[in-house]
Short mmCIF file of C-alpha atoms in Angstrom, two decimals:
data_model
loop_
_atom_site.label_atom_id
_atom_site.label_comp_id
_atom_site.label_asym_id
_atom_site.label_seq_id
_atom_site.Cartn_x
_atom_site.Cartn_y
_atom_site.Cartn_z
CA UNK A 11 114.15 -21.28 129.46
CA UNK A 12 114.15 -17.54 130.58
CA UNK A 13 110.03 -17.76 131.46
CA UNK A 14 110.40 -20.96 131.98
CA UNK A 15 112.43 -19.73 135.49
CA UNK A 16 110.77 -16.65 135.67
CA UNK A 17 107.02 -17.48 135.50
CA UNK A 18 106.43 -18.78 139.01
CA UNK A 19 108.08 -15.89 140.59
CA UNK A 20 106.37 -13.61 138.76
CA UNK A 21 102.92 -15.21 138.94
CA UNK A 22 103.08 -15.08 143.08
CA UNK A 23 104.29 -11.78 143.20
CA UNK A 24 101.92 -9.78 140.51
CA UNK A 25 98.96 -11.79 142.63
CA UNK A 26 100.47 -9.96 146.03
CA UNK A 27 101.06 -6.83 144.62
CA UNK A 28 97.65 -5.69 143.98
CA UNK A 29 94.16 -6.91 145.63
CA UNK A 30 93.41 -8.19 142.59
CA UNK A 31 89.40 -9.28 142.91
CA UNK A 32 89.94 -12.27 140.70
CA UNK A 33 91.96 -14.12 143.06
CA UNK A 34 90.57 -12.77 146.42
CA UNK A 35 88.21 -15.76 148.17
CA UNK A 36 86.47 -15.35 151.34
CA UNK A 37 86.76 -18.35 154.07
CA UNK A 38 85.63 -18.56 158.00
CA UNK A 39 88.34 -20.23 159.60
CA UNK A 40 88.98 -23.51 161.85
CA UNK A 41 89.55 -22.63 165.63
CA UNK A 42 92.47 -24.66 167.01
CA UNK A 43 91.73 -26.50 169.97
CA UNK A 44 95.06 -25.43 171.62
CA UNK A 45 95.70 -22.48 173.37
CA UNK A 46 97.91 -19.71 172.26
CA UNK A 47 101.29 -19.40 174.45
CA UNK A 48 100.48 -15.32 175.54
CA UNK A 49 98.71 -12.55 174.56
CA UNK A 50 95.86 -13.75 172.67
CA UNK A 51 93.38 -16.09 173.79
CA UNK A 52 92.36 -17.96 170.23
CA UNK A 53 94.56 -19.67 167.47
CA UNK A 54 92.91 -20.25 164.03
CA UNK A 55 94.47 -22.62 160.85
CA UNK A 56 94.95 -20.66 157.79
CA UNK A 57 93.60 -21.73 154.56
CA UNK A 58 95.93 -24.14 153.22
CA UNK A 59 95.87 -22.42 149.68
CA UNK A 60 96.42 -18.40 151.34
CA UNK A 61 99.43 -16.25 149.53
CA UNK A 62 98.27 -13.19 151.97
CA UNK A 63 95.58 -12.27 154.45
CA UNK A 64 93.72 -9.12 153.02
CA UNK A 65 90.61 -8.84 156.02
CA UNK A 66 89.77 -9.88 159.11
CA UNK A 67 86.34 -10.14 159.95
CA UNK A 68 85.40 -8.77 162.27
CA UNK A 69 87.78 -6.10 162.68
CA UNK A 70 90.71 -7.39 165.47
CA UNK A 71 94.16 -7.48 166.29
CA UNK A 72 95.97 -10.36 165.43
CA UNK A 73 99.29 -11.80 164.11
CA UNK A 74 100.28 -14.73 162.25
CA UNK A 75 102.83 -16.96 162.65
CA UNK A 76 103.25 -19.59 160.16
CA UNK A 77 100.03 -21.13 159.03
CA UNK A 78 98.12 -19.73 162.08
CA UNK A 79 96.28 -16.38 163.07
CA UNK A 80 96.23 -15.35 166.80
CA UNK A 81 93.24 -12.87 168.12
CA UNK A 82 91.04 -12.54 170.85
CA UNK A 83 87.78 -12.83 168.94
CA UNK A 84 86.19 -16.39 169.39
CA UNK A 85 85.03 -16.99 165.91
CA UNK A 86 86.80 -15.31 162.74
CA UNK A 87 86.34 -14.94 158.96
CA UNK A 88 89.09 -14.53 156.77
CA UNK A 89 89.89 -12.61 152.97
CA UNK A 90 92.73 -13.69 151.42
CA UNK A 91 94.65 -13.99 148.29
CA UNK A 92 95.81 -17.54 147.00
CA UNK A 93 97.32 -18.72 143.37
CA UNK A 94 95.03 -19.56 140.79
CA UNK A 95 95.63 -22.00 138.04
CA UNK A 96 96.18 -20.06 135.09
CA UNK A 97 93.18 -21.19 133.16
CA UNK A 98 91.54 -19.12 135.67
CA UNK A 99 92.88 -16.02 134.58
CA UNK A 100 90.98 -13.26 133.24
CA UNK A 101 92.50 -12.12 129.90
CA UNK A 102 93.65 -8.60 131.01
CA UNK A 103 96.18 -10.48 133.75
CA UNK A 104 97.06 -13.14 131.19
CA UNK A 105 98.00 -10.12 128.63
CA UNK A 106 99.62 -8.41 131.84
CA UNK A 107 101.71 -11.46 132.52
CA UNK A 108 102.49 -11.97 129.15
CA UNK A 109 103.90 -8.05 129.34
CA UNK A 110 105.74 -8.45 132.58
CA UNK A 111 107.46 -11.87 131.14
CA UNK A 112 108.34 -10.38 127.46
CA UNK A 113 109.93 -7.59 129.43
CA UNK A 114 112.44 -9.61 131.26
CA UNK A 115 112.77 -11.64 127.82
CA UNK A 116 113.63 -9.04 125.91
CA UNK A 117 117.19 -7.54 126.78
CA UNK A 118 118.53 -11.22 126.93
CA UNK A 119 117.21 -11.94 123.26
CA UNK A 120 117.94 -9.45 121.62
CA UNK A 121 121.18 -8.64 122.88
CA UNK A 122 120.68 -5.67 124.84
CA UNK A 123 118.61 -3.48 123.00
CA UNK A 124 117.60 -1.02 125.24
CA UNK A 125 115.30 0.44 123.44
CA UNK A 126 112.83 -2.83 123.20
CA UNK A 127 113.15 -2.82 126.58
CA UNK A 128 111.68 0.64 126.93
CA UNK A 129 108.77 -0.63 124.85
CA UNK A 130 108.38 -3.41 126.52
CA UNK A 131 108.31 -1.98 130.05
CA UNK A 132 105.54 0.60 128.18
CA UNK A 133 103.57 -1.71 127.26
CA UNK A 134 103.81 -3.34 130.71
CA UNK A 135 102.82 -0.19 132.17
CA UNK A 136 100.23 0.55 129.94
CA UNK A 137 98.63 -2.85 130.83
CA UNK A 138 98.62 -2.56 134.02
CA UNK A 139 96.45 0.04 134.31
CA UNK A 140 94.07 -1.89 131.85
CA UNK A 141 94.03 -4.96 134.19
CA UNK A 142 93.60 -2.46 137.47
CA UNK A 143 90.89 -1.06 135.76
CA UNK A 144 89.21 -3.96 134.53
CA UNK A 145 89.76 -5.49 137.78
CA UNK A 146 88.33 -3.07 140.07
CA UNK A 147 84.53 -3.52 138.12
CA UNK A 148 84.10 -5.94 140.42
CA UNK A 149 83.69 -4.10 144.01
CA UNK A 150 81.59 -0.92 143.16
CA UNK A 151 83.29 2.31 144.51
CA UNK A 152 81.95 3.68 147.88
CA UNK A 153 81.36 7.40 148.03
CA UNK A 154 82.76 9.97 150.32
CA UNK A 155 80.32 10.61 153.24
CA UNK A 156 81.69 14.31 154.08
CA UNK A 157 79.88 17.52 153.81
CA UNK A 158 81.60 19.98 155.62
CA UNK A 159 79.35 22.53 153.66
CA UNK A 160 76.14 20.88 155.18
CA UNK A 161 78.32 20.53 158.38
CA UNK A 162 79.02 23.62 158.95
CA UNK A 163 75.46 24.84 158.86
CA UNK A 164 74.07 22.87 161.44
CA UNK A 165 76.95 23.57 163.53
CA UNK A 166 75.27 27.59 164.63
#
């Protein structure tokens, strides 16, 4: 009863906490035929399926109000975060989840004891930097493009 209450809450908030790749989809969006009130000039439907906006492409201002974004740029392309089914899961969030519930699960089965907690919230934390990890394989990192030794060279 204790996940039972506990596991949608805790799904949608562990997929907004991190930019987890596994749940990230990419989308150009609808423009709205009517025209904002002020201030910006377009109005764009959200998908119906977005948690949270990561990127706007290209790079704009905007805002959103309910399920629409408001920017100037005529045409826009959306990242965003939504809620997978959890067949979709990768095993090192399903292990993660299965952490972050047993943690809250814990104290009220076994009366208190504080000290499964403190595994429990280990192993948690342990696991999360397994799924992080694990996750991140899927955008290679960028380097850093500064030489200030080359820089300052060239700069006689």
């Amino acid at each position: 009863t204790v996940g039972a209450n506990l596991f949608e809450l805790y799904h949608e908030e562990e997929i907004q906490s991190n930019p987890w790749r596994f749940v990230t989809k990419k989308a150009a969006l609808s423009r709205l035929v009517d025209e904002p009130v002020n201030q910006f000039k377009y109005v764009f439907q959200l998908p119906t399926d977005c948690l949270i906006p990561s990127h706007v492409w290209p790079k704009a201002q905007y805002e959103i109000f309910g399920t629409h974004i408001y920017t100037d740029q005529p045409a826009i392309d959306l990242d965003y975060r939504f809620k997978p089914n959890v067949s979709a899961w990768p095993a090192y969030f399903a292990l993660l989840m299965t952490y972050k519930l047993a943690n809250d699960m814990v104290s009220p089965i076994t009366e208190g004891s504080t000290a499964k907690v403190e595994i429990m919230e280990r192993k948690y934390n342990v696991q999360r930097g397994r799924a992080l990890y694990a996750d991140a394989q899927g955008r290679p990192a960028t380097p850093v493009q500064d030489n200030p030794f080359v820089d300052v060279r060239g700069a006689r």
